[in-house]
Every structure is written in C-alpha cells, then in structure tokens.
Coordinates of C-alpha atoms in Angstrom, one line a residue:
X28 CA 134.7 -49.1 7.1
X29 CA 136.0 -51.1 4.1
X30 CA 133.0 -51.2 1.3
X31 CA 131.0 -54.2 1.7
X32 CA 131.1 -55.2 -2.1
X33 CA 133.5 -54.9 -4.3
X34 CA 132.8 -55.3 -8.2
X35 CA 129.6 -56.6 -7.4
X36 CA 130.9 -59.4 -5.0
X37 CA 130.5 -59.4 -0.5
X38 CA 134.0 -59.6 1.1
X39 CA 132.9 -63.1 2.0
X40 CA 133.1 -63.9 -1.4
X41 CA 136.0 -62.8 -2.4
X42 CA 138.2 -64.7 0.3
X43 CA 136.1 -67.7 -0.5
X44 CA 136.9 -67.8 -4.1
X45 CA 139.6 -70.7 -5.2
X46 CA 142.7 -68.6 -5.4
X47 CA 144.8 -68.2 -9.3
X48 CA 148.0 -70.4 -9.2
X49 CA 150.1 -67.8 -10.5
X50 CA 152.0 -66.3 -7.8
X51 CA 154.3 -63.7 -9.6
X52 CA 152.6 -60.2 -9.0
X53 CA 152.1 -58.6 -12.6
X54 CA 151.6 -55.0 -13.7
X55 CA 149.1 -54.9 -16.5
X56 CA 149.7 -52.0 -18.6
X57 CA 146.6 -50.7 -20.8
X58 CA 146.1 -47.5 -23.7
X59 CA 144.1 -45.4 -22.1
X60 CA 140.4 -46.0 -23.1
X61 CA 139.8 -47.4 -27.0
X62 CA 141.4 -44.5 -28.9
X63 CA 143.5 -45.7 -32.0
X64 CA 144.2 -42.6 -32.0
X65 CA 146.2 -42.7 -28.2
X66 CA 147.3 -46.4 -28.5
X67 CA 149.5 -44.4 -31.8
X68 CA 150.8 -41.4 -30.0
X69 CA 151.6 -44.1 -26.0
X70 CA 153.6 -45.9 -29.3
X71 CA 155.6 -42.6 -29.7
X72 CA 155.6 -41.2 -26.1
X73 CA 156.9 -44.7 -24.8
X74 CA 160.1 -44.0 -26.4
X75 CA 161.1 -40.9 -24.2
X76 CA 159.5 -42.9 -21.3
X77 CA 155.8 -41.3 -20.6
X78 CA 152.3 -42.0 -22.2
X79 CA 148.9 -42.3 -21.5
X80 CA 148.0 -45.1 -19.3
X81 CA 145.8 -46.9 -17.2
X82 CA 146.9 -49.3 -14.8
X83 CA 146.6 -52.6 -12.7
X84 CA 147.8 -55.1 -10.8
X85 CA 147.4 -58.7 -10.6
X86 CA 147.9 -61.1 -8.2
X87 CA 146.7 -64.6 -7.0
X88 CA 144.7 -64.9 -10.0
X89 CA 142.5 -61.5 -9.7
X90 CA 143.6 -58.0 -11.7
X91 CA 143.3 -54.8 -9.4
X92 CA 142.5 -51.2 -10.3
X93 CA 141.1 -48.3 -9.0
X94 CA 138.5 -45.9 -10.8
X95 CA 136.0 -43.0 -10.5
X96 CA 132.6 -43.6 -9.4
X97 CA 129.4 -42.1 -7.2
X98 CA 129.9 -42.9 -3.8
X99 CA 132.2 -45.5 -2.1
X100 CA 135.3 -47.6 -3.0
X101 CA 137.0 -46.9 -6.5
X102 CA 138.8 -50.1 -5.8
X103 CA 137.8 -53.1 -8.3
X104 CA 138.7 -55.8 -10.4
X105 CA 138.5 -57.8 -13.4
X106 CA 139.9 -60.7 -15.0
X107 CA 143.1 -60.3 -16.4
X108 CA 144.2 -58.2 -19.0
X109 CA 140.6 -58.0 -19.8
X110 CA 139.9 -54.1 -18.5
X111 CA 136.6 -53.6 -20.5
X112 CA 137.2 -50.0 -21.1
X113 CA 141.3 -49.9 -21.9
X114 CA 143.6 -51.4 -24.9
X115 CA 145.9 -53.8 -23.2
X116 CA 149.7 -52.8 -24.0
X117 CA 152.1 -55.1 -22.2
X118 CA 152.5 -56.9 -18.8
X119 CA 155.5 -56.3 -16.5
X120 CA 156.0 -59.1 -13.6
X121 CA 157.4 -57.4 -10.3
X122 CA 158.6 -60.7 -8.6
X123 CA 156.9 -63.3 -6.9
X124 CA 154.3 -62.6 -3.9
X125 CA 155.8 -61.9 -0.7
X126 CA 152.1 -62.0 0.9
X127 CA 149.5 -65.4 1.3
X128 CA 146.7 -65.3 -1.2
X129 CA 144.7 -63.8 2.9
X130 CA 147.4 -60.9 3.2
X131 CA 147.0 -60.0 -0.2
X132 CA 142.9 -59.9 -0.2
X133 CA 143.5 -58.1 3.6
X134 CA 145.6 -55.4 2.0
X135 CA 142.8 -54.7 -1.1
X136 CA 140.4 -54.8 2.0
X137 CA 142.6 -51.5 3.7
X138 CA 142.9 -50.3 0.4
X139 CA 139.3 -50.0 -0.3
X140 CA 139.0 -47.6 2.5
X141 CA 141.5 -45.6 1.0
X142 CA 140.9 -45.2 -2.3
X143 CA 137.3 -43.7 -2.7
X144 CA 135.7 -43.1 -6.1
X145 CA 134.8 -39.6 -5.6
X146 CA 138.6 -39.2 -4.5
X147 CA 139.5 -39.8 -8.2
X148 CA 141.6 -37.2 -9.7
X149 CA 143.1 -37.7 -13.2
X150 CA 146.0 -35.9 -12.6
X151 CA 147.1 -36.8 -9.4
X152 CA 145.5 -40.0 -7.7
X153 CA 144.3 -42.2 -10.8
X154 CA 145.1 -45.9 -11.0
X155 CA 148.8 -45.4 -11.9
X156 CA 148.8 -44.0 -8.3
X157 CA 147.1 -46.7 -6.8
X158 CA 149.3 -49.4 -8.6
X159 CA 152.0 -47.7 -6.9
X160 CA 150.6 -47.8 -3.5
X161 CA 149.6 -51.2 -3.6
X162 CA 152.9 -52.1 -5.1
X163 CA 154.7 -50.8 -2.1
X164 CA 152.2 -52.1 0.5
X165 CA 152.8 -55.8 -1.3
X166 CA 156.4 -55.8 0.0
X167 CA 157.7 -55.0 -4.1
X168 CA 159.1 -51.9 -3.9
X169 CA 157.2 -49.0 -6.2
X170 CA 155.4 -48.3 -9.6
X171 CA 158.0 -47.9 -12.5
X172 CA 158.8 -44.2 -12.1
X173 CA 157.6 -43.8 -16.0
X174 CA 154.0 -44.9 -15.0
X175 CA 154.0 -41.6 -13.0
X176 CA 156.1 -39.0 -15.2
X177 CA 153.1 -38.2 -17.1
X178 CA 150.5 -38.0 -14.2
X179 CA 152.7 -35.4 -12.7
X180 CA 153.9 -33.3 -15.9
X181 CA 150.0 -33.1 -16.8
X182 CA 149.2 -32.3 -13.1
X183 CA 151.6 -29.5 -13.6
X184 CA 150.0 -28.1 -16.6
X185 CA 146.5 -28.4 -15.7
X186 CA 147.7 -25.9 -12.3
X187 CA 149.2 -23.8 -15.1
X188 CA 146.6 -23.9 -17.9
X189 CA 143.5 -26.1 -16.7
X190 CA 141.9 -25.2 -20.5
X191 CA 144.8 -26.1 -22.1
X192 CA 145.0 -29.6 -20.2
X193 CA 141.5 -30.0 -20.7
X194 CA 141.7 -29.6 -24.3
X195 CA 144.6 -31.9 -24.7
X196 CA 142.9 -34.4 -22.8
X197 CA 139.4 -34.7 -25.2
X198 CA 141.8 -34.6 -28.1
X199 CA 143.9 -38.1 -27.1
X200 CA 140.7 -39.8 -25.7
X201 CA 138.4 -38.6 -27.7
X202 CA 136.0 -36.6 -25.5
X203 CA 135.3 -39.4 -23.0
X204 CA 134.6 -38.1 -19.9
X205 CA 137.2 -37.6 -16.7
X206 CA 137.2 -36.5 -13.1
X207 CA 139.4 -34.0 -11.3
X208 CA 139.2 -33.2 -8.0
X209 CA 138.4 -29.3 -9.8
X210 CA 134.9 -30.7 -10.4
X211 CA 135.9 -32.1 -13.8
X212 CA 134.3 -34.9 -15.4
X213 CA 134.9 -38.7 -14.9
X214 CA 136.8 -42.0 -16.2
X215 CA 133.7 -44.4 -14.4
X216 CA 134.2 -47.4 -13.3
X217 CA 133.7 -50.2 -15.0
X218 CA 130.3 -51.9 -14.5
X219 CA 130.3 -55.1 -14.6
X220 CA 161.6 -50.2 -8.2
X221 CA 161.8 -53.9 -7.6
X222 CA 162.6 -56.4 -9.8
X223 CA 160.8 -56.0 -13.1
X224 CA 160.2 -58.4 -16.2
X225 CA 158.3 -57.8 -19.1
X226 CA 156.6 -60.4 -20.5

C-alpha cells in the first residue's frame, strides 16, 4: 500500500494543498551533501560530463526526491531548491507538465510504493535513479544520461573493489554516512532525453 505520510504530511494533505503555479517540470541539481571539498572536484568532473550528485524533481510547486531511511517510503519532498542536506548546483527545465497537478500527486502516490527507504542503494537506485523514473512516468522522456554515468561507473567499481569505492566515497563526502544494498551505511532522509533548458 502507498505510505500513509509522506514528509510528515497524510495523503489527504497533500492533494489538498493549493497547487505552485509553475507548470514547467524542473530538475534540481544539488553537490552531494556540504563538502567544499566535492562541490570543487563536481566543478571539474562536470566538464567530462559525470560528478557527484544528488537529485530532484519539481513540479506543481513541490520538489521530489527519494532517500535512505528505516522502514517505509524513501520518497519525499521539500521546498525547492532548498534540499537541507545538499549544495544546490543548477536547475534544468524538462518542458511543461504533460499531467494535472491530481496525475502528478497520483504518480508520487505509485511511486511511494516503489521506492522504499531500505531499498536505497548508492550505487545503483539513489535519487538520480528515481528522478529518472519519475521523469519517464511524467510523459518527459528520461534523466540526462550524465546524471547516471557516474552511478553506474562507481557501481562497477564497488563490484570490483568494494574497499576501494568505499574509500573514495568518505574522501569526496567527508565520511558521512551511505547505504548499499551490501549492508553499507546510509545517506538518511531528511527530517523535517526530452527537451532540456537550463536555467
């Protein structure tokens, strides 16, 4: 069944709440936690198209991402471009919203289901690949393939050399804790191709 809260708020109140009046559909694109050290290097690694990233979407006024937690949905949101725990970096708009404001909140509702906390993996279902999904189930075509390079070449070398990947990882965000589905650690959640334009 789809969680019954989400960030704190029944279902109930989230399709009661008045409804942003921007209708493009914008991918917020954040540093990876608060490393000055990271938001350097994603300066550097942006060039030859990867980094470290976390990621979001927003639409009808609400910004959605998808995190680690104890038990139930990783799905969640925030106000946006105002991810407590990331460095915002730039926002990208994917067109206007094929879906009402209702098929949009019904689609986070499915999603919810789908995208469990304790499913989080860094490597290979984190919020780049949730902005993906819910990219393509909005009718807007998928995540920039660059949002994903790096999920899957680090995916690759944590199944060669887990240590190694580990390592790598504390050094760019500065031990804070992540999750693999290994039995790792955890990136918590926060307690309270279509057409592209950056903006």
């Amino acid at each position: 069944a789809p969680a019954s809260r989400i960030a704190g708020r029944t279902w109930a109140e989230i399709y009661s709440a008045p409804s942003g009046s921007q209708t493009d559909v914008i991918l917020h694109v954040y540093d990876l936690g608060k490393s000055s050290t990271l938001r350097r290097a994603n300066r550097v690694f942006e060039k030859v198209g990867v980094g470290v990233f976390h990621a979001s979407v927003e639409v009808y006024g609400q910004e959605w991402s998808f995190a680690a937690g104890e038990v139930g949905t990783g799905v969640y949101s925030c106000q946006p471009r105002s991810s407590p725990l990331h460095s915002h970096r730039k926002s990208i708009s994917m067109g206007a919203a094929v879906l009402t404001e209702r098929e949009v909140l019904d689609v986070v509702k499915s999603l919810s289901v789908r995208w469990l906390s304790e499913d989080y993996d860094f490597y290979r279902r984190n919020c780049c690949h949730f902005v993906d999904d819910f990219l393509t189930r909005l009718g807007l075509g998928a995540a920039p393939r660059w949002l994903l390079r790096s999920s899957a070449a680090a995916a690759r070398l944590d199944k060669i050399s887990p240590k190694v990947s580990s390592a790598l990882l504390r050094r760019f965000l500065g031990n804070k804790k992540t999750t693999t589905t290994k039995g790792k650690e955890e990136e918590s959640l926060p307690r309270k191709q279509s057409s592209q334009r950056e903006l």
